[in-house]
mmCIF file of C-alpha atoms in Angstrom:
data_model
loop_
_atom_site.group_PDB
_atom_site.id
_atom_site.type_symbol
_atom_site.label_atom_id
_atom_site.label_comp_id
_atom_site.label_asym_id
_atom_site.label_seq_id
_atom_site.Cartn_x
_atom_site.Cartn_y
_atom_site.Cartn_z
ATOM 1 C CA GLN H 277 -32.365 18.944 17.860
ATOM 2 C CA SER H 278 -29.784 19.952 20.481
ATOM 3 C CA ALA H 279 -26.230 18.702 20.212
ATOM 4 C CA LEU H 280 -26.175 17.559 23.851
ATOM 5 C CA THR H 281 -28.925 15.426 25.377
ATOM 6 C CA GLN H 282 -30.472 16.258 28.751
ATOM 7 C CA PRO H 283 -33.579 14.888 30.445
ATOM 8 C CA ALA H 284 -36.530 17.204 29.977
ATOM 9 C CA SER H 285 -37.327 17.297 33.666
ATOM 10 C CA VAL H 286 -36.192 16.139 37.078
ATOM 11 C CA SER H 287 -37.690 16.675 40.488
ATOM 12 C CA GLY H 288 -36.811 16.313 44.122
ATOM 13 C CA SER H 289 -37.950 17.281 47.586
ATOM 14 C CA PRO H 290 -36.265 19.921 49.718
ATOM 15 C CA GLY H 291 -33.101 18.561 51.289
ATOM 16 C CA GLN H 292 -32.695 15.786 48.772
ATOM 17 C CA SER H 293 -30.050 15.491 46.065
ATOM 18 C CA ILE H 294 -30.675 15.313 42.339
ATOM 19 C CA THR H 295 -28.461 14.709 39.340
ATOM 20 C CA ILE H 296 -28.933 16.035 35.819
ATOM 21 C CA SER H 297 -27.145 14.241 33.006
ATOM 22 C CA CYS H 298 -25.770 15.682 29.785
ATOM 23 C CA THR H 299 -24.764 13.271 27.048
ATOM 24 C CA GLY H 300 -22.652 14.181 24.062
ATOM 25 C CA THR H 301 -20.009 12.553 21.925
ATOM 26 C CA SER H 302 -16.265 12.178 21.766
ATOM 27 C CA SER H 303 -16.187 15.423 19.765
ATOM 28 C CA ASP H 304 -17.484 17.439 22.671
ATOM 29 C CA VAL H 305 -18.243 16.167 26.204
ATOM 30 C CA GLY H 306 -16.157 13.028 25.949
ATOM 31 C CA GLY H 307 -13.171 14.591 24.270
ATOM 32 C CA TYR H 308 -12.503 17.550 26.522
ATOM 33 C CA ASN H 309 -12.830 18.654 30.135
ATOM 34 C CA TYR H 310 -14.664 21.819 29.180
ATOM 35 C CA VAL H 311 -18.257 21.235 30.241
ATOM 36 C CA SER H 312 -20.204 24.088 31.806
ATOM 37 C CA TRP H 313 -23.620 24.339 33.431
ATOM 38 C CA TYR H 314 -26.041 27.261 33.575
ATOM 39 C CA GLN H 315 -29.059 27.959 35.750
ATOM 40 C CA GLN H 316 -31.922 30.006 34.350
ATOM 41 C CA HIS H 317 -34.912 31.241 36.281
ATOM 42 C CA PRO H 318 -38.021 32.277 34.312
ATOM 43 C CA GLY H 319 -37.540 35.580 32.553
ATOM 44 C CA LYS H 320 -33.929 35.856 33.656
ATOM 45 C CA ALA H 321 -30.571 35.516 31.951
ATOM 46 C CA PRO H 322 -28.598 32.297 32.364
ATOM 47 C CA LYS H 323 -26.156 32.137 35.273
ATOM 48 C CA LEU H 324 -22.917 30.184 35.180
ATOM 49 C CA MET H 325 -22.904 27.491 37.870
ATOM 50 C CA ILE H 326 -20.082 25.129 36.847
ATOM 51 C CA TYR H 327 -17.216 25.402 34.365
ATOM 52 C CA ASP H 328 -14.486 23.052 33.202
ATOM 53 C CA VAL H 329 -16.567 20.058 34.372
ATOM 54 C CA SER H 330 -16.338 20.618 38.108
ATOM 55 C CA ASN H 331 -15.245 24.155 38.963
ATOM 56 C CA ARG H 332 -17.582 26.585 40.683
ATOM 57 C CA PRO H 333 -17.393 30.328 40.040
ATOM 58 C CA SER H 334 -17.035 32.550 43.050
ATOM 59 C CA GLY H 335 -20.371 32.984 44.793
ATOM 60 C CA VAL H 336 -21.960 29.733 43.647
ATOM 61 C CA SER H 337 -23.043 27.473 46.480
ATOM 62 C CA ASN H 338 -20.992 24.349 47.136
ATOM 63 C CA ARG H 339 -24.270 22.433 46.968
ATOM 64 C CA PHE H 340 -23.679 22.456 43.210
ATOM 65 C CA SER H 341 -21.096 20.045 41.833
ATOM 66 C CA GLY H 342 -20.145 18.689 38.439
ATOM 67 C CA SER H 343 -18.538 15.544 37.137
ATOM 68 C CA LYS H 344 -17.948 13.633 33.923
ATOM 69 C CA SER H 345 -17.633 10.032 32.838
ATOM 70 C CA GLY H 346 -17.017 9.201 29.210
ATOM 71 C CA ASN H 347 -19.432 11.112 26.998
ATOM 72 C CA THR H 348 -21.760 12.044 29.865
ATOM 73 C CA ALA H 349 -21.421 14.973 32.240
ATOM 74 C CA SER H 350 -23.517 15.422 35.348
ATOM 75 C CA LEU H 351 -24.663 18.246 37.574
ATOM 76 C CA THR H 352 -25.536 17.301 41.140
ATOM 77 C CA ILE H 353 -27.435 19.583 43.463
ATOM 78 C CA SER H 354 -27.424 18.521 47.090
ATOM 79 C CA GLY H 355 -29.632 19.793 49.872
ATOM 80 C CA LEU H 356 -32.281 20.961 47.416
ATOM 81 C CA GLN H 357 -33.826 24.324 48.182
ATOM 82 C CA ALA H 358 -36.887 26.007 46.750
ATOM 83 C CA GLU H 359 -34.768 28.602 44.967
ATOM 84 C CA ASP H 360 -33.011 25.863 43.015
ATOM 85 C CA GLU H 361 -36.175 25.393 40.969
ATOM 86 C CA ALA H 362 -35.121 26.544 37.511
ATOM 87 C CA ASP H 363 -34.024 25.364 34.087
ATOM 88 C CA TYR H 364 -30.508 23.988 33.794
ATOM 89 C CA TYR H 365 -28.444 23.851 30.621
ATOM 90 C CA CYS H 366 -25.200 22.082 29.964
ATOM 91 C CA SER H 367 -22.703 23.256 27.398
ATOM 92 C CA SER H 368 -19.465 21.829 26.082
ATOM 93 C CA TYR H 369 -16.511 22.877 24.041
ATOM 94 C CA THR H 370 -16.627 21.213 20.661
ATOM 95 C CA SER H 371 -14.004 20.694 18.019
ATOM 96 C CA SER H 372 -16.283 22.266 15.398
ATOM 97 C CA SER H 373 -15.993 25.932 14.430
ATOM 98 C CA THR H 374 -18.861 26.826 16.749
ATOM 99 C CA LEU H 375 -16.603 26.147 19.767
ATOM 100 C CA ALA H 376 -19.542 25.448 22.066
ATOM 101 C CA VAL H 377 -22.804 23.518 21.999
ATOM 102 C CA PHE H 378 -25.745 23.546 24.408
ATOM 103 C CA GLY H 379 -27.990 20.864 25.763
ATOM 104 C CA GLY H 380 -31.747 21.109 25.398
ATOM 105 C CA GLY H 381 -32.253 22.063 29.037
ATOM 106 C CA THR H 382 -33.719 20.347 32.089
ATOM 107 C CA LYS H 383 -36.523 21.744 34.186
ATOM 108 C CA LEU H 384 -35.902 21.133 37.876
ATOM 109 C CA THR H 385 -38.975 21.071 40.075
ATOM 110 C CA VAL H 386 -38.593 21.218 43.841
ATOM 111 C CA LEU H 387 -41.615 19.401 45.227
ATOM 112 C CA GLU X 43 -19.092 45.692 37.900
ATOM 113 C CA VAL X 44 -19.399 43.844 34.611
ATOM 114 C CA GLN X 45 -22.511 44.839 32.688
ATOM 115 C CA LEU X 46 -23.869 43.813 29.311
ATOM 116 C CA VAL X 47 -26.933 45.672 28.079
ATOM 117 C CA GLU X 48 -28.681 44.594 24.884
ATOM 118 C CA SER X 49 -30.927 46.834 22.832
ATOM 119 C CA GLY X 50 -32.483 46.992 19.390
ATOM 120 C CA GLY X 51 -35.067 44.254 19.627
ATOM 121 C CA GLY X 52 -38.654 44.699 18.537
ATOM 122 C CA LEU X 53 -41.341 43.641 16.102
ATOM 123 C CA VAL X 54 -40.295 43.208 12.488
ATOM 124 C CA GLN X 55 -42.025 41.740 9.449
ATOM 125 C CA PRO X 56 -40.727 38.577 7.765
ATOM 126 C CA GLY X 57 -37.951 39.485 5.382
ATOM 127 C CA GLY X 58 -37.073 42.570 7.373
ATOM 128 C CA SER X 59 -33.888 43.597 9.140
ATOM 129 C CA LEU X 60 -32.875 44.532 12.639
ATOM 130 C CA ARG X 61 -29.598 45.438 14.318
ATOM 131 C CA LEU X 62 -29.013 44.414 17.904
ATOM 132 C CA SER X 63 -26.459 46.146 20.104
ATOM 133 C CA CYS X 64 -24.787 45.023 23.309
ATOM 134 C CA ALA X 65 -23.129 47.755 25.364
ATOM 135 C CA ALA X 66 -20.376 46.441 27.615
ATOM 136 C CA SER X 67 -18.930 48.066 30.725
ATOM 137 C CA GLY X 68 -16.904 47.160 33.791
ATOM 138 C CA PHE X 69 -14.237 45.190 31.951
ATOM 139 C CA THR X 70 -11.729 45.542 29.118
ATOM 140 C CA PHE X 71 -14.106 44.722 26.281
ATOM 141 C CA SER X 72 -11.368 44.521 23.661
ATOM 142 C CA SER X 73 -9.740 41.597 25.467
ATOM 143 C CA TYR X 74 -12.694 39.239 25.310
ATOM 144 C CA TRP X 75 -14.393 37.076 22.739
ATOM 145 C CA MET X 76 -18.148 37.558 22.692
ATOM 146 C CA HIS X 77 -21.147 35.682 21.385
ATOM 147 C CA TRP X 78 -24.878 35.860 20.825
ATOM 148 C CA VAL X 79 -27.201 33.163 22.107
ATOM 149 C CA ARG X 80 -30.940 33.087 21.488
ATOM 150 C CA GLN X 81 -33.916 31.483 23.153
ATOM 151 C CA ALA X 82 -37.224 31.044 21.385
ATOM 152 C CA PRO X 83 -40.323 31.344 23.593
ATOM 153 C CA GLY X 84 -40.507 28.309 25.870
ATOM 154 C CA LYS X 85 -37.448 26.721 24.277
ATOM 155 C CA GLY X 86 -33.797 26.184 25.140
ATOM 156 C CA LEU X 87 -30.625 28.148 24.569
ATOM 157 C CA VAL X 88 -29.231 28.101 21.058
ATOM 158 C CA TRP X 89 -25.859 29.467 20.057
ATOM 159 C CA VAL X 90 -26.044 32.007 17.208
ATOM 160 C CA SER X 91 -22.671 33.583 16.531
ATOM 161 C CA ARG X 92 -19.305 34.423 18.073
ATOM 162 C CA ILE X 93 -16.529 36.896 17.431
ATOM 163 C CA ASN X 94 -12.955 37.031 18.636
ATOM 164 C CA SER X 95 -11.503 39.897 20.614
ATOM 165 C CA ASP X 96 -10.319 42.050 17.700
ATOM 166 C CA GLY X 97 -13.166 41.170 15.358
ATOM 167 C CA SER X 98 -11.011 39.348 12.833
ATOM 168 C CA SER X 99 -12.662 35.947 13.286
ATOM 169 C CA THR X 100 -16.362 35.121 13.333
ATOM 170 C CA SER X 101 -18.508 32.012 13.290
ATOM 171 C CA TYR X 102 -22.214 31.381 12.776
ATOM 172 C CA ALA X 103 -24.800 28.704 13.357
ATOM 173 C CA ASP X 104 -25.954 27.145 10.103
ATOM 174 C CA SER X 105 -29.466 28.482 10.695
ATOM 175 C CA VAL X 106 -28.325 32.111 10.439
ATOM 176 C CA LYS X 107 -25.297 31.867 8.157
ATOM 177 C CA GLY X 108 -25.549 34.300 5.267
ATOM 178 C CA ARG X 109 -28.310 36.302 6.980
ATOM 179 C CA PHE X 110 -26.753 37.496 10.234
ATOM 180 C CA THR X 111 -23.499 39.395 10.732
ATOM 181 C CA ILE X 112 -21.721 39.778 14.044
ATOM 182 C CA SER X 113 -19.352 42.692 14.567
ATOM 183 C CA ARG X 114 -17.864 44.813 17.300
ATOM 184 C CA ASP X 115 -16.568 48.312 17.903
ATOM 185 C CA ASN X 116 -13.927 48.083 20.600
ATOM 186 C CA ALA X 117 -13.625 51.861 20.763
ATOM 187 C CA LYS X 118 -17.307 52.028 21.720
ATOM 188 C CA ASN X 119 -17.290 48.831 23.841
ATOM 189 C CA THR X 120 -20.201 47.558 21.797
ATOM 190 C CA LEU X 121 -21.104 44.251 20.162
ATOM 191 C CA TYR X 122 -23.550 44.100 17.262
ATOM 192 C CA LEU X 123 -25.708 41.577 15.470
ATOM 193 C CA GLN X 124 -27.063 42.642 12.101
ATOM 194 C CA MET X 125 -30.011 40.434 11.228
ATOM 195 C CA ASN X 126 -31.340 40.407 7.653
ATOM 196 C CA SER X 127 -33.978 38.337 5.854
ATOM 197 C CA LEU X 128 -35.643 37.606 9.156
ATOM 198 C CA ARG X 129 -37.950 34.623 9.470
ATOM 199 C CA ALA X 130 -40.643 33.680 11.952
ATOM 200 C CA GLU X 131 -38.300 31.085 13.420
ATOM 201 C CA ASP X 132 -35.842 33.839 14.374
ATOM 202 C CA THR X 133 -38.328 35.021 16.997
ATOM 203 C CA ALA X 134 -36.486 34.778 20.304
ATOM 204 C CA VAL X 135 -34.837 36.583 23.163
ATOM 205 C CA TYR X 136 -31.293 37.361 22.074
ATOM 206 C CA TYR X 137 -28.578 37.396 24.722
ATOM 207 C CA CYS X 138 -25.047 38.661 24.388
ATOM 208 C CA ALA X 139 -22.475 37.060 26.649
ATOM 209 C CA ARG X 140 -18.780 37.239 27.392
ATOM 210 C CA LEU X 141 -16.753 34.168 26.446
ATOM 211 C CA VAL X 142 -14.026 33.005 28.812
ATOM 212 C CA GLY X 143 -11.938 29.952 29.611
ATOM 213 C CA ALA X 144 -9.014 28.209 27.992
ATOM 214 C CA THR X 145 -11.162 27.405 24.956
ATOM 215 C CA VAL X 146 -13.369 30.549 25.181
ATOM 216 C CA SER X 147 -16.334 28.208 25.257
ATOM 217 C CA TYR X 148 -18.296 29.292 28.315
ATOM 218 C CA SER X 149 -19.806 32.564 29.507
ATOM 219 C CA ASP X 150 -19.417 34.139 32.894
ATOM 220 C CA TYR X 151 -21.554 37.208 32.229
ATOM 221 C CA TRP X 152 -24.763 37.556 30.232
ATOM 222 C CA GLY X 153 -26.946 40.494 29.322
ATOM 223 C CA GLN X 154 -30.621 40.616 30.218
ATOM 224 C CA GLY X 155 -31.676 39.860 26.660
ATOM 225 C CA THR X 156 -33.661 41.685 23.997
ATOM 226 C CA LEU X 157 -36.789 40.244 22.391
ATOM 227 C CA VAL X 158 -37.033 39.973 18.629
ATOM 228 C CA THR X 159 -40.440 39.137 17.220
ATOM 229 C CA VAL X 160 -40.770 38.349 13.515
ATOM 230 C CA SER X 161 -44.401 38.494 12.482
ATOM 231 C CA SER X 162 -46.680 40.100 9.939
#
């Protein structure tokens, strides 16, 4: 069982917006502003999309945005495009010795 | 250009051992914490182990503690994962990744992964 809870799947049509949630506890998501999000296409390595809750690395489209409220973080993708179809994983700093925990992943389908 | 290239994966029998390597280039390897993350077929990402920049501090997931050992050779710009007493449930693609951020808790660069299959 993953430390952070994500929906197994979400879907949307091209041009629409979708939001993926990531729920943790006060020991991880809720306690710190250190949530990150990764995109993974089949057979590929994960790619960092968001860090520190809402920051985008250089080169990541501004269609991707992150936010947090209490123990739940969210990734929003606006203007959905076919190439956004992928698995998305959240991760958070945690006060345990592991330093970071992952969510179980969410499969995004672009209809 | 930052590059991380894993090697050493393959087919191994239950109870066997394997050593994974991750060759780093394009950045000052000795300045960064690193970790290993694995992904079983069709499953999600699972953190395995991390090591600080000089190798003096390590941490492991409970599932591999006592069986896996993470290490690094900063002179060779290489990260290692020694895996002993392998089990079927260790079957996965193993990724090495660079840890960054104020809490060194997220990764900006990942390798392409190396597949470890534990089966008789």
